[in-house]
Short mmCIF file of C-alpha atoms and ligand atoms in Angstrom, two decimals:
data_model
loop_
_atom_site.label_atom_id
_atom_site.label_comp_id
_atom_site.label_asym_id
_atom_site.label_seq_id
_atom_site.Cartn_x
_atom_site.Cartn_y
_atom_site.Cartn_z
CA MET B 1 101.24 120.28 90.44
CA GLU B 2 102.23 120.38 94.11
CA HIS B 3 105.81 121.24 94.99
CA ILE B 4 107.20 119.71 98.19
CA SER B 5 109.62 122.15 99.80
CA VAL B 6 112.86 120.62 101.06
CA LEU B 7 114.68 121.03 104.38
CA VAL B 8 111.97 123.38 105.70
CA ASP B 9 112.59 122.72 109.42
CA GLU B 10 116.34 122.99 108.94
CA VAL B 11 115.99 126.33 107.10
CA LEU B 12 113.74 127.78 109.81
CA ALA B 13 115.96 126.53 112.64
CA ASN B 14 118.95 128.21 111.01
CA LEU B 15 117.24 131.37 109.84
CA ARG B 16 115.92 132.02 113.38
CA PRO B 17 113.31 134.62 112.31
CA VAL B 18 112.56 137.37 114.84
CA PRO B 19 109.50 139.62 115.26
CA GLY B 20 109.80 142.77 113.16
CA GLY B 21 112.62 141.25 111.10
CA VAL B 22 113.00 141.78 107.35
CA TYR B 23 113.51 138.63 105.30
CA VAL B 24 113.93 137.68 101.65
CA ASP B 25 112.84 134.51 99.91
CA ALA B 26 115.03 134.85 96.81
CA THR B 27 113.37 131.90 95.00
CA VAL B 28 109.77 131.88 96.19
CA GLY B 29 108.53 129.23 93.69
CA HIS B 30 105.28 127.82 95.08
CA GLY B 31 105.75 129.74 98.34
CA GLY B 32 106.46 126.74 100.56
CA HIS B 33 109.44 128.15 102.47
CA ALA B 34 107.82 131.59 102.59
CA ARG B 35 104.62 130.17 104.09
CA ALA B 36 106.55 128.17 106.69
CA LEU B 37 108.50 131.30 107.65
CA LEU B 38 105.34 133.41 107.97
CA GLU B 39 103.62 130.73 110.05
CA ARG B 40 106.67 130.21 112.30
CA GLU B 41 107.09 133.93 112.99
CA PRO B 42 103.72 135.70 112.61
CA GLY B 43 105.29 138.96 113.82
CA ILE B 44 107.66 139.17 110.88
CA GLY B 45 108.19 142.77 109.69
CA ARG B 46 108.46 142.17 105.98
CA LEU B 47 109.04 139.32 103.59
CA ILE B 48 110.28 140.11 100.09
CA CYS B 49 109.47 137.21 97.76
CA ILE B 50 111.44 137.09 94.50
CA ASP B 51 111.12 134.83 91.48
CA GLN B 52 112.12 135.40 87.87
CA ASP B 53 109.22 133.19 86.74
CA SER B 54 105.94 135.12 86.43
CA ASP B 55 103.93 131.89 86.91
CA ALA B 56 105.69 131.35 90.26
CA ILE B 57 104.89 134.90 91.35
CA ALA B 58 101.22 134.51 90.36
CA ARG B 59 100.99 131.17 92.16
CA SER B 60 102.79 132.18 95.35
CA SER B 61 101.12 135.58 95.67
CA ALA B 62 97.71 133.87 95.46
CA ALA B 63 98.79 131.21 97.97
CA LEU B 64 100.13 133.78 100.46
CA SER B 65 97.49 136.50 100.02
CA ALA B 66 96.15 135.91 103.54
CA PHE B 67 99.39 137.26 105.02
CA GLY B 68 98.66 140.76 103.69
CA SER B 69 100.86 143.65 102.70
CA ARG B 70 103.86 142.61 104.80
CA VAL B 71 104.60 140.15 102.00
CA VAL B 72 105.87 141.80 98.83
CA PHE B 73 106.34 139.99 95.49
CA CYS B 74 108.96 140.85 92.87
CA ASN B 75 109.01 139.20 89.45
CA GLN B 76 112.73 139.73 88.97
CA SER B 77 115.97 137.81 89.20
CA PHE B 78 117.70 137.64 92.57
CA THR B 79 120.70 139.09 90.75
CA GLU B 80 118.78 142.39 91.08
CA LEU B 81 118.49 142.11 94.85
CA ARG B 82 120.32 145.38 95.46
CA ASP B 83 117.81 147.36 93.35
CA ILE B 84 114.83 145.46 94.74
CA LEU B 85 115.81 146.39 98.31
CA ARG B 86 116.67 149.97 97.40
CA GLN B 87 113.28 150.45 95.76
CA ALA B 88 111.57 148.97 98.82
CA GLY B 89 113.52 151.39 101.04
CA ILE B 90 115.27 148.55 102.87
CA HIS B 91 118.87 149.15 104.02
CA ALA B 92 119.61 145.81 105.67
CA ILE B 93 117.92 142.42 105.90
CA ASP B 94 117.82 139.91 108.77
CA GLY B 95 117.85 136.79 106.66
CA ILE B 96 117.59 135.36 103.18
CA VAL B 97 116.78 131.95 101.71
CA PHE B 98 117.85 130.61 98.31
CA ASP B 99 116.25 127.32 97.23
CA LEU B 100 117.90 126.80 93.85
CA GLY B 101 116.89 124.99 90.68
CA VAL B 102 113.44 124.43 89.24
CA SER B 103 110.14 123.82 91.00
CA THR B 104 107.85 120.86 90.42
CA GLY B 105 105.39 123.24 88.70
CA GLN B 106 108.05 124.20 86.16
CA LEU B 107 109.32 120.65 85.69
CA LYS B 108 105.89 119.08 85.25
CA ASP B 109 104.56 121.69 82.83
CA PRO B 110 105.34 120.27 79.34
CA SER B 111 105.06 123.73 77.76
CA ARG B 112 108.12 124.92 79.74
CA GLY B 113 110.36 122.30 78.13
CA PHE B 114 112.35 121.33 81.26
CA SER B 115 111.63 117.60 81.33
CA MET B 116 112.97 114.81 79.15
CA TYR B 117 109.96 112.72 80.21
CA LEU B 118 107.29 115.13 78.90
CA GLU B 119 107.06 116.22 75.29
CA GLY B 120 107.13 119.97 74.84
CA PRO B 121 108.99 122.78 73.07
CA LEU B 122 112.74 123.02 73.63
CA ASP B 123 112.49 126.01 75.90
CA MET B 124 113.88 125.69 79.50
CA ARG B 125 113.62 129.41 80.32
CA MET B 126 112.71 130.22 83.93
CA ASN B 127 111.99 133.77 82.80
CA ALA B 128 109.65 133.28 79.85
CA GLY B 129 110.49 136.81 78.66
CA ALA B 130 114.20 136.08 78.22
CA ALA B 131 115.52 136.01 74.66
CA LEU B 132 117.53 132.78 74.81
CA HIS B 133 115.82 129.39 74.93
CA ALA B 134 117.26 125.90 74.55
CA LYS B 135 116.45 125.53 70.84
CA ASN B 136 118.29 128.70 69.83
CA LEU B 137 121.14 127.97 72.25
CA ILE B 138 121.73 124.65 70.45
CA GLU B 139 121.60 126.44 67.10
CA GLN B 140 123.97 129.22 68.16
CA LEU B 141 126.72 127.02 69.60
CA ASP B 142 129.11 125.13 67.35
CA THR B 143 129.83 121.48 68.12
CA ASP B 144 132.84 122.19 70.37
CA GLU B 145 131.03 124.91 72.30
CA LEU B 146 128.01 122.67 72.78
CA ALA B 147 130.25 119.80 73.95
CA ASP B 148 132.01 122.14 76.41
CA THR B 149 128.65 123.33 77.75
CA ILE B 150 127.38 119.77 78.24
CA TYR B 151 130.66 118.75 79.89
CA ARG B 152 131.01 121.79 82.15
CA TYR B 153 127.41 122.14 83.31
CA GLY B 154 126.33 118.51 83.09
CA GLU B 155 129.61 116.80 84.03
CA GLU B 156 128.67 114.42 81.19
CA ARG B 157 131.57 112.21 80.04
CA PHE B 158 129.96 111.58 76.62
CA SER B 159 129.63 115.30 75.93
CA ARG B 160 131.59 115.21 72.60
CA ARG B 161 129.53 112.36 71.15
CA ILE B 162 126.29 113.93 72.36
CA ALA B 163 127.16 117.35 70.90
CA ALA B 164 128.12 115.79 67.56
CA HIS B 165 124.83 113.84 67.41
CA ILE B 166 122.78 116.90 68.34
CA LYS B 167 124.44 119.15 65.78
CA ALA B 168 124.08 116.49 63.03
CA ARG B 169 120.33 116.19 63.72
CA GLN B 170 119.72 119.79 64.81
CA ALA B 171 117.10 120.54 62.12
CA ASP B 172 114.94 117.61 63.31
CA ILE B 173 115.19 118.44 67.03
CA THR B 174 112.27 120.67 67.97
CA THR B 175 110.89 119.07 71.13
CA THR B 176 112.20 117.77 74.44
CA ALA B 177 111.31 114.24 73.28
CA ASP B 178 113.40 114.68 70.10
CA LEU B 179 116.38 115.86 72.14
CA ALA B 180 116.00 113.11 74.75
CA LEU B 181 116.00 110.49 71.99
CA VAL B 182 119.05 111.89 70.17
CA VAL B 183 121.02 112.10 73.44
CA SER B 184 120.04 108.54 74.41
CA GLU B 185 121.18 107.29 71.01
CA ALA B 186 124.50 109.13 71.33
CA ILE B 187 125.42 107.32 74.56
CA PRO B 188 126.39 103.65 74.09
CA ALA B 189 123.59 101.51 75.58
CA ARG B 190 125.95 99.75 77.98
CA HIS B 191 126.73 103.16 79.53
CA HIS B 192 123.10 104.19 80.06
CA PRO B 193 122.65 104.99 83.76
CA ARG B 194 120.32 102.64 85.66
CA SER B 195 118.50 105.09 87.89
CA ILE B 196 118.18 108.21 85.74
CA HIS B 197 117.29 109.02 82.13
CA PRO B 198 120.39 109.02 79.87
CA ALA B 199 119.62 112.63 78.88
CA THR B 200 119.42 113.94 82.49
CA LYS B 201 122.90 115.50 82.54
CA THR B 202 122.50 117.06 79.09
CA PHE B 203 119.15 118.60 80.08
CA GLN B 204 120.71 119.94 83.29
CA ALA B 205 123.58 121.47 81.30
CA LEU B 206 121.33 123.18 78.78
CA ARG B 207 119.04 124.50 81.51
CA ILE B 208 121.99 125.96 83.41
CA ALA B 209 123.31 127.61 80.24
CA VAL B 210 119.92 128.95 79.11
CA ASN B 211 119.30 130.57 82.50
CA ASN B 212 122.94 131.52 83.14
CA GLU B 213 122.38 129.92 86.54
CA LEU B 214 125.92 129.76 87.93
CA GLN B 215 126.79 133.35 87.12
CA ALA B 216 123.42 134.43 88.55
CA LEU B 217 124.12 132.47 91.73
CA GLU B 218 127.46 134.22 92.30
CA THR B 219 125.90 137.64 91.71
CA GLY B 220 122.90 136.84 93.93
CA LEU B 221 125.00 135.48 96.80
CA GLN B 222 127.30 138.51 96.70
CA ALA B 223 124.31 140.88 96.79
CA ALA B 224 122.83 138.90 99.68
CA CYS B 225 126.06 139.07 101.69
CA ASP B 226 126.20 142.83 101.14
CA ALA B 227 122.54 143.27 102.16
CA LEU B 228 122.62 141.23 105.38
CA GLY B 229 122.79 143.20 108.60
CA SER B 230 124.96 142.05 111.51
CA ALA B 231 123.91 138.56 112.73
CA GLY B 232 121.67 138.17 109.67
CA ARG B 233 121.70 134.71 108.14
CA MET B 234 121.84 133.33 104.62
CA CYS B 235 120.46 129.82 103.95
CA VAL B 236 121.26 128.28 100.57
CA ILE B 237 119.84 124.97 99.33
CA SER B 238 121.62 123.58 96.27
CA PHE B 239 120.87 120.49 94.21
CA HIS B 240 124.07 119.67 92.36
CA SER B 241 127.79 119.88 92.90
CA LEU B 242 128.35 122.90 90.62
CA GLU B 243 126.00 125.04 92.70
CA ASP B 244 127.26 123.67 95.99
CA ARG B 245 130.88 124.38 95.04
CA ILE B 246 130.04 128.04 94.39
CA VAL B 247 128.22 128.39 97.71
CA LYS B 248 131.02 126.68 99.63
CA THR B 249 133.77 128.69 97.92
CA MET B 250 132.05 132.05 98.44
CA PHE B 251 131.26 131.30 102.10
CA LYS B 252 134.91 130.31 102.69
CA ARG B 253 136.21 133.44 100.98
CA TRP B 254 133.96 135.73 103.05
CA ALA B 255 134.83 133.88 106.25
CA ALA B 256 138.58 134.08 105.58
CA GLY B 257 138.69 137.82 104.95
CA CYS B 258 142.32 138.32 103.98
CA VAL B 259 143.09 137.43 100.36
CA CYS B 260 146.87 138.02 100.50
CA PRO B 261 149.25 135.29 99.25
CA ARG B 262 150.05 132.85 102.06
CA ASP B 263 153.78 133.70 102.04
CA LEU B 264 153.18 137.41 102.69
CA PRO B 265 154.27 137.97 106.31
CA VAL B 266 151.81 140.81 106.97
CA CYS B 267 148.35 141.34 105.50
CA ALA B 268 148.38 143.95 102.76
CA CYS B 269 144.83 143.59 101.42
CA GLY B 270 143.07 144.85 104.54
CA CYS B 271 140.10 142.51 103.93
CA THR B 272 138.48 141.28 107.12
CA PRO B 273 136.07 138.35 107.59
CA ARG B 274 132.48 139.18 106.65
CA VAL B 275 130.68 136.02 107.78
CA ARG B 276 130.86 133.08 110.14
CA ILE B 277 130.08 129.73 108.53
CA VAL B 278 127.30 128.15 110.60
CA THR B 279 127.25 124.77 108.85
CA ALA B 280 130.78 123.32 108.84
CA ARG B 281 129.32 120.55 106.67
CA ALA B 282 126.30 120.84 104.43
CA VAL B 283 123.03 119.80 106.10
CA ARG B 284 121.34 116.89 104.27
CA PRO B 285 117.69 115.80 104.42
CA CYS B 286 116.98 112.85 106.71
CA GLY B 287 116.00 109.44 105.33
CA ALA B 288 112.30 110.04 105.97
CA GLU B 289 112.33 113.27 103.97
CA ILE B 290 114.12 111.58 101.07
CA SER B 291 111.63 108.68 101.12
CA ALA B 292 108.74 111.15 101.01
CA ASN B 293 110.29 113.40 98.34
CA ALA B 294 112.79 111.99 95.83
CA ARG B 295 113.85 115.53 94.82
CA ALA B 296 115.32 115.97 98.32
CA ARG B 297 117.97 113.29 97.84
CA SER B 298 120.52 115.68 96.31
CA ALA B 299 119.67 118.74 98.45
CA LYS B 300 122.38 120.41 100.54
CA LEU B 301 121.85 123.33 102.88
CA ARG B 302 124.67 125.70 103.79
CA VAL B 303 124.25 128.61 106.20
CA ALA B 304 126.40 131.67 106.86
CA GLU B 305 125.94 134.45 109.44
CA LYS B 306 127.00 138.01 108.78
CA LEU B 307 129.49 139.37 111.30
C1 SAM N 1 113.07 124.98 93.88
S1 SAM N 1 112.06 126.31 93.40
C2 SAM N 1 111.72 127.13 94.90
C3 SAM N 1 110.62 126.47 95.68
C4 SAM N 1 110.19 127.22 96.93
N1 SAM N 1 111.27 127.38 97.87
C5 SAM N 1 109.02 126.56 97.60
O1 SAM N 1 109.17 126.06 98.72
O2 SAM N 1 107.93 126.53 97.00
C6 SAM N 1 113.21 127.40 92.69
C7 SAM N 1 112.61 128.69 92.14
O3 SAM N 1 113.69 129.60 91.97
C8 SAM N 1 113.41 130.38 90.84
N2 SAM N 1 114.69 130.94 90.39
C9 SAM N 1 115.76 130.29 89.90
N3 SAM N 1 116.75 131.16 89.60
C10 SAM N 1 116.29 132.39 89.94
C11 SAM N 1 116.84 133.69 89.87
N4 SAM N 1 118.07 133.92 89.37
N5 SAM N 1 116.11 134.72 90.33
C12 SAM N 1 114.85 134.50 90.83
N6 SAM N 1 114.27 133.30 90.88
C13 SAM N 1 114.97 132.25 90.45
C14 SAM N 1 112.76 129.42 89.87
O4 SAM N 1 112.02 130.12 88.91
C15 SAM N 1 111.91 128.58 90.80
O5 SAM N 1 110.60 129.07 90.89
#
């Protein structure tokens, strides 16, 4: 299943790749952004392509094989960026791209259990070797914990009702279709959203929890900021407000430097700004891109430059 990469021109225009530069695609997926980068700057020094999904690494390494040994593939989480770079003997990078969330290949593969539209096991792991999948997450959490998870990561107002329904029918819920049905039944019909499946927010919440996505994002962004050399750029594409809030908050904190209380007359922390925020407002896809690719409608790109 083809994945259409989002905001490709905007990422390249902001990343400004230079000959001999060292770059990281932290979420290589199908290799769309990586390919565009390699085609835009054929003189690139090295491109480290990371994905925690072994299928994505197999797919992208086959797709990008023509670019040779300058492109290196790592089947790891971007939370391990520090180790990945150390093992590759890289001290500083010139740019990094994060394109968060799941790829079309993951979403459209029923056996991965990401989609409420396709029947498959209740899995949702990006890293198929990880211990926790959606079925055992549901079993491990009590009703309150499950409701909190659905509320926090799905921003779902019917989280309590949904959690209670899921826990009451837990033994019968083994597939994505079972879960989608139980969630739909938990939400009063008059409150079913018009444009999305009623279980969309619950599926998002469980996926975020299974993959520990928000914690991973914070760790990955921090490692990226540390790894960037002076004038190196970080481009982050997010797809929902929880991710975007983390990106925005971390960029602001790095740009501000000092973390002293506002009423302290003189800085005591000694922290200095680490980045300049390039995108005062998030960059959004244009209308034509959204018409061609529905997944682009919620995409936001934020860019920071290391000082
Ligand atoms: C939207 S897709 C990327 C698509 C890619 N930019 C392209 O153009 O083909 C997101 C990818 O990020 C990967 N991913 C998500 N979280 C990750 C993490 N913590 N570490 C490494 N890869 C991750 C997913 O497995 C998925 O393949």
